Short mmCIF file of C-alpha atoms in Angstrom, two decimals:
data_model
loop_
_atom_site.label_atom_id
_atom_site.label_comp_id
_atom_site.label_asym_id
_atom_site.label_seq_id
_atom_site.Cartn_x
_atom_site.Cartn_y
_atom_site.Cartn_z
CA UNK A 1357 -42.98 -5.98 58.06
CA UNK A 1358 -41.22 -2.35 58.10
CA UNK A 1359 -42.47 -0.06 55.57
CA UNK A 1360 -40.44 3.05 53.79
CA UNK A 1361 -40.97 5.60 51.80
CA UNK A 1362 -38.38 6.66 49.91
CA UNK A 1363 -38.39 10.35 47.85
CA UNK A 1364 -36.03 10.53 44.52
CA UNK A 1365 -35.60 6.57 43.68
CA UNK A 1366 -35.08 7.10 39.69
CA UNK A 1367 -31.23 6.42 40.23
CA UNK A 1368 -27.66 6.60 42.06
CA UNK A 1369 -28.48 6.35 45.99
CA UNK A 1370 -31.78 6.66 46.04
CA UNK A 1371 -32.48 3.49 43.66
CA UNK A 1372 -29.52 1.74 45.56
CA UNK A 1373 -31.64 2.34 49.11
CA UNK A 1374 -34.77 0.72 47.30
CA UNK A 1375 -32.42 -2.18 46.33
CA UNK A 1376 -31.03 -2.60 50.01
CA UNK A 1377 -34.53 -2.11 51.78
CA UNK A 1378 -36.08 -4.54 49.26
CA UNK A 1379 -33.32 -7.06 50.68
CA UNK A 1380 -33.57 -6.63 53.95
CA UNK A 1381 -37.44 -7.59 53.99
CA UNK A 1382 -38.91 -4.03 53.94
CA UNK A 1383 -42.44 -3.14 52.28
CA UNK A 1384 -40.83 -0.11 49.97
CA UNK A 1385 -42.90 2.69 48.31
CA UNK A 1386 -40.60 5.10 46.22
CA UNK A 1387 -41.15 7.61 44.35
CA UNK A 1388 -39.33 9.44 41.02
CA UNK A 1389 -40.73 12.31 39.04
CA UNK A 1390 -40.87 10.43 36.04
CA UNK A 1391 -40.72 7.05 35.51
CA UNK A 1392 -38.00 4.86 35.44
CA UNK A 1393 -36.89 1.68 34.06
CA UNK A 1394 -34.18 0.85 36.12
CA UNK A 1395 -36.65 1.22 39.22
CA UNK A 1396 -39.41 -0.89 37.51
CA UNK A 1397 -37.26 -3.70 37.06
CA UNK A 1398 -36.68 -3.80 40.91
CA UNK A 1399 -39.94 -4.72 41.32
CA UNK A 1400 -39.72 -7.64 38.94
CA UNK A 1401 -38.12 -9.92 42.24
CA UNK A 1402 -39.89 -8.11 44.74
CA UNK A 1403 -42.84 -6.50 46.08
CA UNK A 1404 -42.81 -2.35 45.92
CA UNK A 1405 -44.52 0.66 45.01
CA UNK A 1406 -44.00 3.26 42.81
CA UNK A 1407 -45.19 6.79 42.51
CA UNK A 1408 -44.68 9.11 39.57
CA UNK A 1409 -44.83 11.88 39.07
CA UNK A 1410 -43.94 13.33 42.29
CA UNK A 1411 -41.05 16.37 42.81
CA UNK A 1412 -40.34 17.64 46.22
CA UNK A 1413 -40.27 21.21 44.67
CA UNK A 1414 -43.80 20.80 43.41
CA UNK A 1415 -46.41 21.14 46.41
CA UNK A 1416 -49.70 20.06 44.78
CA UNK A 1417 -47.56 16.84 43.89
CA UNK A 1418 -46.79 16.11 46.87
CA UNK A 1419 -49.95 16.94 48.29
CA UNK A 1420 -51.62 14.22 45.63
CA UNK A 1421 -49.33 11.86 47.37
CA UNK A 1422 -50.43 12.30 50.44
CA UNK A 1423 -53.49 11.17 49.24
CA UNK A 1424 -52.77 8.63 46.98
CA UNK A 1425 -51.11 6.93 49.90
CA UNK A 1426 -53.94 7.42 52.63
CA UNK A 1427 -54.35 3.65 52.69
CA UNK A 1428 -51.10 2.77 52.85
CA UNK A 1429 -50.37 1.78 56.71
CA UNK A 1430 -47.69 4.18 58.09
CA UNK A 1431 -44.16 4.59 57.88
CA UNK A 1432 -41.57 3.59 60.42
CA UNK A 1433 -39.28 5.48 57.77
CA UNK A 1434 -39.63 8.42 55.55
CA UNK A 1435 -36.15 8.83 53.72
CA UNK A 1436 -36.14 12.18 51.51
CA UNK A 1437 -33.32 11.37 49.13
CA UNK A 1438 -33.99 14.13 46.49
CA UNK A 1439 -31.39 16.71 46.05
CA UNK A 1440 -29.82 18.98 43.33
CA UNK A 1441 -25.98 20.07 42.57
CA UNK A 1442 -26.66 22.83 39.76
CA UNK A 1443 -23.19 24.09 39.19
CA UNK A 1444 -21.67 23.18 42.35
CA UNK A 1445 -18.37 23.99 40.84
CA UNK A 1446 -18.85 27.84 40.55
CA UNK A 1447 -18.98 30.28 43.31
CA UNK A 1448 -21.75 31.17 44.75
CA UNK A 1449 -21.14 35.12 43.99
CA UNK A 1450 -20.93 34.02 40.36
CA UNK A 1451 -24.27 32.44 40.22
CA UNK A 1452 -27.54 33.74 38.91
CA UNK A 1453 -29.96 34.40 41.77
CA UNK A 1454 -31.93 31.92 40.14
CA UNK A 1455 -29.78 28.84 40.31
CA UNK A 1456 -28.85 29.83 44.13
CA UNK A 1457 -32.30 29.97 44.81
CA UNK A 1458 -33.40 26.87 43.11
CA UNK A 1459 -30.38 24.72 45.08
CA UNK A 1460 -32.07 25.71 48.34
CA UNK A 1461 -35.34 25.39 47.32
CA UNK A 1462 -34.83 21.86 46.15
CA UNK A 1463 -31.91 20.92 48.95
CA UNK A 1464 -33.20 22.57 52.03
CA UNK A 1465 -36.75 24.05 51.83
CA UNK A 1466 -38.56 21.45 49.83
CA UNK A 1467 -37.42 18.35 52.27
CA UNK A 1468 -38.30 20.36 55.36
CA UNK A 1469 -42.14 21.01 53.65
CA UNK A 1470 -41.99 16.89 52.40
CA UNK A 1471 -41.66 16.19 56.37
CA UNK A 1472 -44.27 18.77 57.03
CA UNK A 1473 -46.56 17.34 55.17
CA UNK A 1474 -46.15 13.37 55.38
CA UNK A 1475 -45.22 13.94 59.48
CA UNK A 1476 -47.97 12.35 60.70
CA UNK A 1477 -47.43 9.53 58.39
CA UNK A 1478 -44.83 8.06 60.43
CA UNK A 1479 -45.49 5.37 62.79
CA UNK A 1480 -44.53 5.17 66.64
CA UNK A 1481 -40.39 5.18 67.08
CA UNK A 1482 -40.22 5.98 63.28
CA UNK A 1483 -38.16 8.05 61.69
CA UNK A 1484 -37.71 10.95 59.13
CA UNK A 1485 -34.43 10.59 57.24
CA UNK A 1486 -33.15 13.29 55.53
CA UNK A 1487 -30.08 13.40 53.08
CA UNK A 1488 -27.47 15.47 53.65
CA UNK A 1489 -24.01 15.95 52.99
CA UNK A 1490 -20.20 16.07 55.43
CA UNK A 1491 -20.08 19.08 52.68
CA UNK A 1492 -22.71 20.68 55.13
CA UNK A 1493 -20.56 20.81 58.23
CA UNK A 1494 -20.01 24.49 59.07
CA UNK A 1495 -16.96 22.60 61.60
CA UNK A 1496 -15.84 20.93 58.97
CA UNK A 1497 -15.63 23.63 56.18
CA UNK A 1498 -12.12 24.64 55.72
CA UNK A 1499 -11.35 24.65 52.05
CA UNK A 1500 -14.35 26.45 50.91
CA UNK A 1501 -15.61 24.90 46.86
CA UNK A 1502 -19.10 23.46 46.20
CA UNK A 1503 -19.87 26.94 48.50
CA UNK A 1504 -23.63 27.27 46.89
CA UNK A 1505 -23.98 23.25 47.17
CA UNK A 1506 -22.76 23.62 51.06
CA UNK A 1507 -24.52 25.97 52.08
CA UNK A 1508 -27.92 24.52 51.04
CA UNK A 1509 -27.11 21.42 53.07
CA UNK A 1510 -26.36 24.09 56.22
CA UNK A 1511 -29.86 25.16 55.57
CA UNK A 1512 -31.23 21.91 55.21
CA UNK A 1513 -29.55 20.56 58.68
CA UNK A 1514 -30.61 23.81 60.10
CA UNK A 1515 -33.61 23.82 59.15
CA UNK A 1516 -34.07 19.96 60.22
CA UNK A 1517 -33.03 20.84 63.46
CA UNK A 1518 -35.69 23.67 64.26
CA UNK A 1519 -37.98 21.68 62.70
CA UNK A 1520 -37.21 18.28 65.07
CA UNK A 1521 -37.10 21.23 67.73
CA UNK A 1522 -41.03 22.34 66.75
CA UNK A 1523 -41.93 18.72 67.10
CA UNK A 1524 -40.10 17.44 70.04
CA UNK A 1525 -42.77 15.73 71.50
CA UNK A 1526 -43.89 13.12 68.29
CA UNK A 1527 -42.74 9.92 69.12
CA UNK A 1528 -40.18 9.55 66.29
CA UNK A 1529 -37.10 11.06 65.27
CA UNK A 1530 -34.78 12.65 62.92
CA UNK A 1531 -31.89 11.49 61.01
CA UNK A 1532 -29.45 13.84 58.84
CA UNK A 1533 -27.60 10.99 56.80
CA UNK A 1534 -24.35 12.08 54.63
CA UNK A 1535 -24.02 9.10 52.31
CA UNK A 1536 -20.21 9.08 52.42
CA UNK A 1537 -18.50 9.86 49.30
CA UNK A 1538 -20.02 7.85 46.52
CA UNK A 1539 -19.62 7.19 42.54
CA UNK A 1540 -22.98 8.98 41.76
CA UNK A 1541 -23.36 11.70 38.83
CA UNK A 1542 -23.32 14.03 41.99
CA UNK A 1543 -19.97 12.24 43.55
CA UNK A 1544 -18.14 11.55 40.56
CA UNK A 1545 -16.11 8.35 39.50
CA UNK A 1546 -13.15 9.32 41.97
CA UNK A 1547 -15.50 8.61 45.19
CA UNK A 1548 -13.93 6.23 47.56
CA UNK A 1549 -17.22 4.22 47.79
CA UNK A 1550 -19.97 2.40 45.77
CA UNK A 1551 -23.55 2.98 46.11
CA UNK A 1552 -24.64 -0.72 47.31
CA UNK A 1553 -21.64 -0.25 50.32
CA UNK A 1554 -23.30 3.20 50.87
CA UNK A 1555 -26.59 1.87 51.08
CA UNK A 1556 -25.81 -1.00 52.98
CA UNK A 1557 -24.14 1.06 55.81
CA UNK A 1558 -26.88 3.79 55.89
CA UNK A 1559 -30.08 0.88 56.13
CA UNK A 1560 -27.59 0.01 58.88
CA UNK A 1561 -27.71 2.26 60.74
CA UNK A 1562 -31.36 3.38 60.13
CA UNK A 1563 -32.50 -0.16 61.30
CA UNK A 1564 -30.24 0.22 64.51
CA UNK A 1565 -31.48 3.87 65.01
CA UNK A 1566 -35.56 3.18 64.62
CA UNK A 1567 -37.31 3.98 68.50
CA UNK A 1568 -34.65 7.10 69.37
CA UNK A 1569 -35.95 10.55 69.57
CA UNK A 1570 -34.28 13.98 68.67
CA UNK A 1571 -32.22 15.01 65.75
CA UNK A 1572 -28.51 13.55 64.66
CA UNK A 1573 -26.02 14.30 62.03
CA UNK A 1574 -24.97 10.75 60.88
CA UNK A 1575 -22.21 9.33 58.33
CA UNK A 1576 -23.01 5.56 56.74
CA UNK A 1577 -21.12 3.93 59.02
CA UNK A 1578 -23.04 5.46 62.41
CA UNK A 1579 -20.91 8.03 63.01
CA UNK A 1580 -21.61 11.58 64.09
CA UNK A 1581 -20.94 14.29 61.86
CA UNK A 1582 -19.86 17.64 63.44
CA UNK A 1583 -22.40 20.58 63.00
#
């Protein structure tokens, strides 16, 4: 049996990928920072784990999770799912330092220090997973908007990449997934997809992916996003 760990399953994509892994066999551990009902009925038809209490932001927590789960066998995925959009609307030069900071803090520093830390968790052609965004393309950006939101998800493939680059001789790998556009609080009800289509293509792909090496920029469908 595979076993995943997935960070911020309370709702939208994250609670979707516990739904899809759950169906496709997987032993699932997720976690939400505080509990949540929709989760905890999940594991009314099926076997999984959930830890609360746990924000990515939040070192000690995590830390207590790495403990908590020292029994646990390891990984073949750890899928960091957590993310924030505060005001994604305004420009960044109109934002408090404090809101800029806290969107990279939560959307690229925290998930780099969650692989850090859990690293070693990961079992033989593994891999770490971490949610991104198309909106993170540097290529790609040509109509500016969501500029404080973007540019966090730079950082965070960035920083993903140095960070696969530090480790390039574990034997797993790293994945930068962008979810597609999907009817989340963060997408919005005009998104051209669902979140059980999204997280159908993305366990896809993850499943086809497990044993490769390096770091990619993927879409939900397997496709390579430009940097």
């Amino acid at each position: 049996m595979k076993r995943v760990l997935i960070v911020g399953a309370s709702r939208g994509l994250g609670l979707g990928l516990v739904a899809r892994f759950l169906a496709r066999g997987w032993d699932v551990t997720a976690t939400v920072r505080r509990p949540s009902q929709a989760l905890a009925d999940l594991s009314m038809d099926a076997p999984l784990r959930i830890e609360a209490g746990v924000d990515i932001d939040d070192d000690g927590a995590v830390a207590d999770l790495r403990t908590r789960l020292t029994e646990v066998p390891d990984f073949d995925l750890v899928f960091v799912v957590a993310g924030i959009a505060t005001q994604a609307g305004t420009p960044a030069s109109l934002l408090s330092r404090e809101v800029v900071g806290a969107v990279f803090q939560t959307n690229a520093v925290s998930p780099i220090r969650f692989a850090e830390a859990f690293h070693r968790r990961v079992a033989p052609g593994g891999l770490i997973v971490l949610m991104t965004s198309k909106l993170g393309s540097v290529s790609l950006n040509r109509g500016g908007g969501w500029s404080s939101y973007r540019a966090s998800k730079a950082a965070l493939n960035t920083l993903a990449r140095s960070f696969a680059g530090q480790h390039k001789g574990a034997d797993w790998g790293v994945v930068l997934m962008h979810p597609g556009w999907v009817r989340t609080d963060l997408g919005g009800r005009r998104a051209t997809l669902d979140v059980e289509t999204s997280a159908r293509g993305m366990v896809g792909v993850l499943e086809a992916h497990l044993g490769q090496r390096g770091c990619v920029y993927l879409d939900h469908a397997g496709e390579k996003v430009p940097w």
